[in-house]
Short mmCIF file of C-alpha atoms in Angstrom, two decimals:
data_model
loop_
_atom_site.label_atom_id
_atom_site.label_comp_id
_atom_site.label_asym_id
_atom_site.label_seq_id
_atom_site.Cartn_x
_atom_site.Cartn_y
_atom_site.Cartn_z
CA MET S 21 96.29 61.65 92.37
CA ASP S 22 93.57 59.93 89.59
CA GLY S 23 93.98 56.21 90.37
CA VAL S 24 95.39 55.97 87.43
CA ASP S 25 98.15 52.58 87.98
CA ARG S 26 100.99 54.46 86.31
CA ARG S 27 103.67 51.71 87.05
CA PRO S 28 105.99 49.88 84.49
CA PRO S 29 105.19 46.92 83.81
CA LEU S 30 107.04 43.58 84.69
CA THR S 31 109.54 41.66 82.14
CA VAL S 32 107.66 40.24 79.67
CA ARG S 33 108.47 36.70 79.27
CA PRO S 34 105.19 34.77 77.76
CA SER S 35 104.71 31.25 79.51
CA PHE S 36 103.33 29.79 76.36
CA SER S 37 104.59 28.47 73.20
CA ALA S 38 103.49 31.41 70.09
CA SER S 39 101.19 28.70 68.26
CA ALA S 40 99.18 28.44 71.97
CA TRP S 41 98.60 32.80 71.67
CA HIS S 42 96.95 32.43 68.98
CA GLY S 43 94.83 28.91 69.82
CA HIS S 44 92.94 28.42 73.33
CA LEU S 45 94.18 31.77 75.29
CA LEU S 46 92.37 35.34 74.97
CA GLN S 47 92.49 36.19 71.33
CA GLY S 48 93.67 40.22 70.70
CA LEU S 49 94.86 40.78 74.15
CA ARG S 50 98.30 41.40 74.68
CA ALA S 51 100.92 38.71 76.12
CA PRO S 52 101.69 39.18 79.61
CA ALA S 53 104.21 41.66 81.47
CA ILE S 54 105.09 39.03 83.76
CA PRO S 55 108.55 37.25 84.28
CA LEU S 56 106.69 33.08 83.50
CA VAL S 57 108.97 29.79 83.18
CA GLU S 58 108.26 26.70 81.48
CA PRO S 59 107.28 23.86 83.70
CA ALA S 60 110.48 22.18 82.32
CA GLU S 61 112.76 25.06 82.55
CA LEU S 62 111.34 24.59 86.79
CA ARG S 63 111.93 21.20 87.18
CA GLU S 64 115.58 22.66 85.66
CA ILE S 65 116.37 25.11 87.88
CA ARG S 66 115.21 23.63 91.37
CA GLU S 67 117.52 20.62 90.28
CA ILE S 68 120.55 22.97 90.32
CA GLY S 69 119.96 24.38 93.94
CA ASP S 70 120.08 22.69 97.41
CA GLU S 71 117.72 21.01 99.24
CA LYS S 72 116.52 24.15 101.25
CA PHE S 73 116.13 26.16 97.48
CA ARG S 74 114.40 22.79 96.42
CA LEU S 75 111.99 23.10 99.11
CA LEU S 76 111.34 27.06 98.67
CA CYS S 77 110.52 26.79 95.10
CA ASP S 78 108.61 24.44 95.11
CA LEU S 79 106.47 26.15 97.84
CA MET S 80 106.12 29.29 95.71
CA SER S 81 105.26 27.38 92.34
CA GLY S 82 103.78 24.41 94.29
CA CYS S 83 101.25 26.37 96.64
CA GLY S 84 101.81 29.74 95.13
CA MET S 85 103.24 31.40 98.26
CA ARG S 86 105.06 34.81 98.74
CA ASN S 87 109.30 34.01 99.22
CA ALA S 88 108.61 35.81 102.89
CA GLU S 89 105.43 32.64 103.43
CA ALA S 90 107.43 30.16 101.97
CA VAL S 91 110.45 31.29 104.56
CA ALA S 92 108.24 30.63 107.59
CA VAL S 93 106.66 27.08 106.26
CA ASN S 94 106.27 24.77 109.61
CA ILE S 95 105.05 21.46 109.65
CA ASN S 96 101.58 22.18 112.15
CA ASN S 97 100.33 24.32 109.40
CA ILE S 98 99.58 20.95 106.98
CA VAL S 99 95.82 21.27 107.83
CA SER S 100 94.55 18.11 106.05
CA ASP S 101 96.34 16.11 103.14
CA ASN S 102 95.71 18.43 100.36
CA THR S 103 95.62 21.90 102.20
CA TYR S 104 97.90 23.94 104.38
CA ARG S 105 97.06 26.97 106.14
CA ILE S 106 99.29 30.34 105.53
CA THR S 107 99.23 32.24 108.74
CA GLU S 108 102.35 34.18 108.50
CA GLN S 109 105.34 35.65 107.42
CA VAL S 110 108.56 37.06 108.20
CA ASN S 111 109.08 40.57 108.50
CA GLN S 112 111.54 41.93 106.04
CA THR S 113 112.30 45.01 108.57
CA THR S 114 111.01 43.34 111.98
CA LYS S 115 113.22 40.31 110.74
CA VAL S 116 110.54 38.02 112.91
CA CYS S 117 107.18 36.02 111.95
CA GLY S 118 104.61 38.39 111.70
CA ARG S 119 101.12 38.88 109.80
CA LEU S 120 100.12 38.49 106.51
CA LYS S 121 100.72 40.66 103.99
CA HIS S 122 97.03 42.77 102.61
CA ARG S 123 95.88 40.69 106.05
CA LYS S 124 95.16 41.79 110.01
CA PRO S 125 97.06 40.06 112.61
CA GLY S 126 95.07 35.84 113.03
CA GLU S 127 94.04 36.07 109.55
CA TYR S 128 95.20 33.50 107.25
CA ARG S 129 95.40 31.36 103.64
CA ASP S 130 94.16 28.34 102.91
CA VAL S 131 96.22 26.83 99.75
CA PRO S 132 96.44 24.08 97.13
CA LEU S 133 98.44 21.20 99.19
CA PRO S 134 99.30 18.99 96.66
CA SER S 135 101.20 15.54 97.66
CA ARG S 136 104.53 15.54 96.63
CA ILE S 137 104.70 19.06 98.63
CA ARG S 138 103.29 17.53 101.49
CA GLN S 139 105.41 14.68 100.73
CA GLU S 140 108.82 17.03 100.55
CA ILE S 141 107.68 19.04 103.69
CA GLU S 142 107.12 16.10 105.98
CA GLY S 143 109.79 14.91 104.80
CA TYR S 144 112.31 17.84 105.42
CA ALA S 145 111.30 17.84 109.08
CA ARG S 146 111.79 14.11 109.29
CA LYS S 147 116.01 14.18 108.01
CA HIS S 148 116.58 17.69 109.51
CA GLY S 149 113.69 18.42 112.68
CA THR S 150 111.93 21.43 113.26
CA ILE S 151 112.14 24.33 116.00
CA ASP S 152 108.36 25.08 117.21
CA GLY S 153 107.10 23.20 113.80
CA TYR S 154 109.17 25.49 111.38
CA LEU S 155 111.51 23.87 109.04
CA LEU S 156 113.93 26.44 108.20
CA ARG S 157 116.12 28.50 110.65
CA ASP S 158 118.73 31.35 110.14
CA PRO S 159 121.78 29.43 110.09
CA ARG S 160 123.62 31.99 112.37
CA ASP S 161 120.70 32.08 114.91
CA PRO S 162 118.77 29.47 115.32
CA SER S 163 116.44 31.27 117.41
CA ARG S 164 115.36 33.61 114.39
CA PRO S 165 113.03 32.82 111.12
CA PHE S 166 115.02 31.97 107.64
CA GLN S 167 115.43 35.58 106.38
CA ALA S 168 113.89 35.85 102.34
CA TYR S 169 117.20 37.91 102.25
CA LEU S 170 118.98 34.67 101.65
CA LEU S 171 116.63 33.22 99.63
CA GLN S 172 117.33 35.59 97.07
CA ASN S 173 121.01 35.54 97.76
CA LYS S 174 121.12 31.39 97.32
CA TRP S 175 118.77 32.42 93.84
CA GLN S 176 121.12 35.37 93.12
CA ARG S 177 124.28 32.63 93.03
CA LEU S 178 122.32 30.02 91.30
CA LYS S 179 122.25 32.16 88.38
CA ARG S 180 125.12 33.63 88.16
CA GLU S 181 126.49 29.43 88.49
CA HIS S 182 123.78 28.64 86.05
CA PRO S 183 123.22 31.19 83.34
CA SER S 184 122.18 29.17 80.55
CA LEU S 185 119.60 27.29 82.72
CA VAL S 186 117.91 30.13 84.67
CA PRO S 187 115.90 32.23 81.01
CA GLU S 188 116.60 36.16 81.15
CA GLY S 189 113.93 37.61 82.96
CA ILE S 190 113.27 35.02 85.33
CA ALA S 191 112.42 36.16 88.92
CA LEU S 192 112.06 34.43 92.16
CA TYR S 193 108.53 36.22 92.03
CA SER S 194 108.49 33.55 88.56
CA PHE S 195 107.59 30.41 90.76
CA ARG S 196 104.80 32.50 92.32
CA HIS S 197 103.55 32.85 88.99
CA PHE S 198 103.66 29.45 87.49
CA PHE S 199 100.90 28.42 90.48
CA ALA S 200 98.50 31.03 89.59
CA SER S 201 99.23 30.13 85.88
CA GLN S 202 98.46 26.65 86.01
CA CYS S 203 95.58 26.99 88.26
CA LEU S 204 93.86 29.37 85.66
CA GLN S 205 94.84 26.99 82.61
CA LEU S 206 92.90 24.14 84.24
CA ARG S 207 89.96 26.27 84.69
CA ILE S 208 89.99 26.78 88.24
CA PRO S 209 87.87 30.12 88.79
CA ILE S 210 89.63 33.31 89.16
CA THR S 211 88.22 33.87 92.79
CA ASP S 212 90.29 31.19 93.97
CA VAL S 213 93.60 31.50 92.68
CA ALA S 214 93.01 35.61 93.73
CA ASP S 215 92.30 34.04 97.43
CA TRP S 216 95.08 31.69 97.45
CA MET S 217 97.52 34.06 95.87
CA GLY S 218 96.87 37.17 98.79
CA HIS S 219 95.99 39.65 96.45
CA LYS S 220 94.86 42.76 98.29
CA SER S 221 91.75 42.09 95.65
CA LEU S 222 90.20 40.10 92.99
CA ASP S 223 90.62 43.57 90.82
CA VAL S 224 94.63 43.10 91.13
CA THR S 225 94.56 39.10 90.03
CA PHE S 226 92.08 40.36 87.08
CA LYS S 227 94.42 42.56 85.88
CA VAL S 228 97.74 40.20 86.29
CA TYR S 229 95.79 37.07 85.02
CA ARG S 230 93.13 37.95 83.29
CA HIS S 231 94.29 36.64 79.99
CA LEU S 232 95.90 33.53 81.12
CA MET S 233 91.57 33.00 81.74
CA PRO S 234 91.93 29.91 78.60
CA GLY S 235 89.24 30.96 75.89
CA SER S 236 87.32 32.93 77.49
CA ILE S 237 86.26 36.05 75.02
CA ALA S 238 86.78 33.68 71.84
CA SER S 239 84.03 31.63 73.08
CA ALA S 240 81.63 33.81 74.61
CA ALA S 241 82.25 35.20 70.92
CA SER S 242 81.61 32.27 69.05
CA SER S 243 78.60 31.37 71.30
CA LEU S 244 77.00 34.64 70.36
CA ASP S 245 77.37 34.75 66.88
CA LEU S 246 75.53 31.29 66.72
CA ALA S 247 72.85 32.11 68.53
CA LEU S 248 72.63 35.81 66.72
CA ALA S 249 72.70 33.41 63.67
CA ALA S 250 69.54 31.29 65.39
#
């Protein structure tokens, strides 16, 4: 192999208006080849689901969790008012909780925990109870974790039942992209975002989200013009 990534790009669906693309985002770069969701669309989508779907949607869009990590949500992993510690995910093959993707057993990620989502986790736990701290269990066998494919089934059903509210190209992974795009628009360092997302390397984050870093190239070019003209 020559080391070149030959995978086709993900579905293109910008999360910004056309004017935004010609404004503060990077000039001369293509729109993102990833399915992104607008904040207003996210609010509409989460409201058409049940309580469980809203919780999972918020964990992915507000904490950057993968769907397999979100279904393993545990109230004991709230380590401070604004920090959640992701320690495990539900393994698609074994159907039990295991190590995180791209991480060794015992390794974890600390991610931002917005107060609204912390309150949602705590409220869900008070209302429904927990098993060893886990909020979600397999509805057919409470001794097993909630499976990621059950979330996917919920998502496909919502798309069929509410086609007008789920824009074309939007996928479950779009909620995680929402988290990354919002962080980068807030000028949070891409190194922090890469760590929170749990990517294998910073290079992955850079390739996928570089275009969402507001004005880096345009600002540098303008500043250099001024300096060179001095």
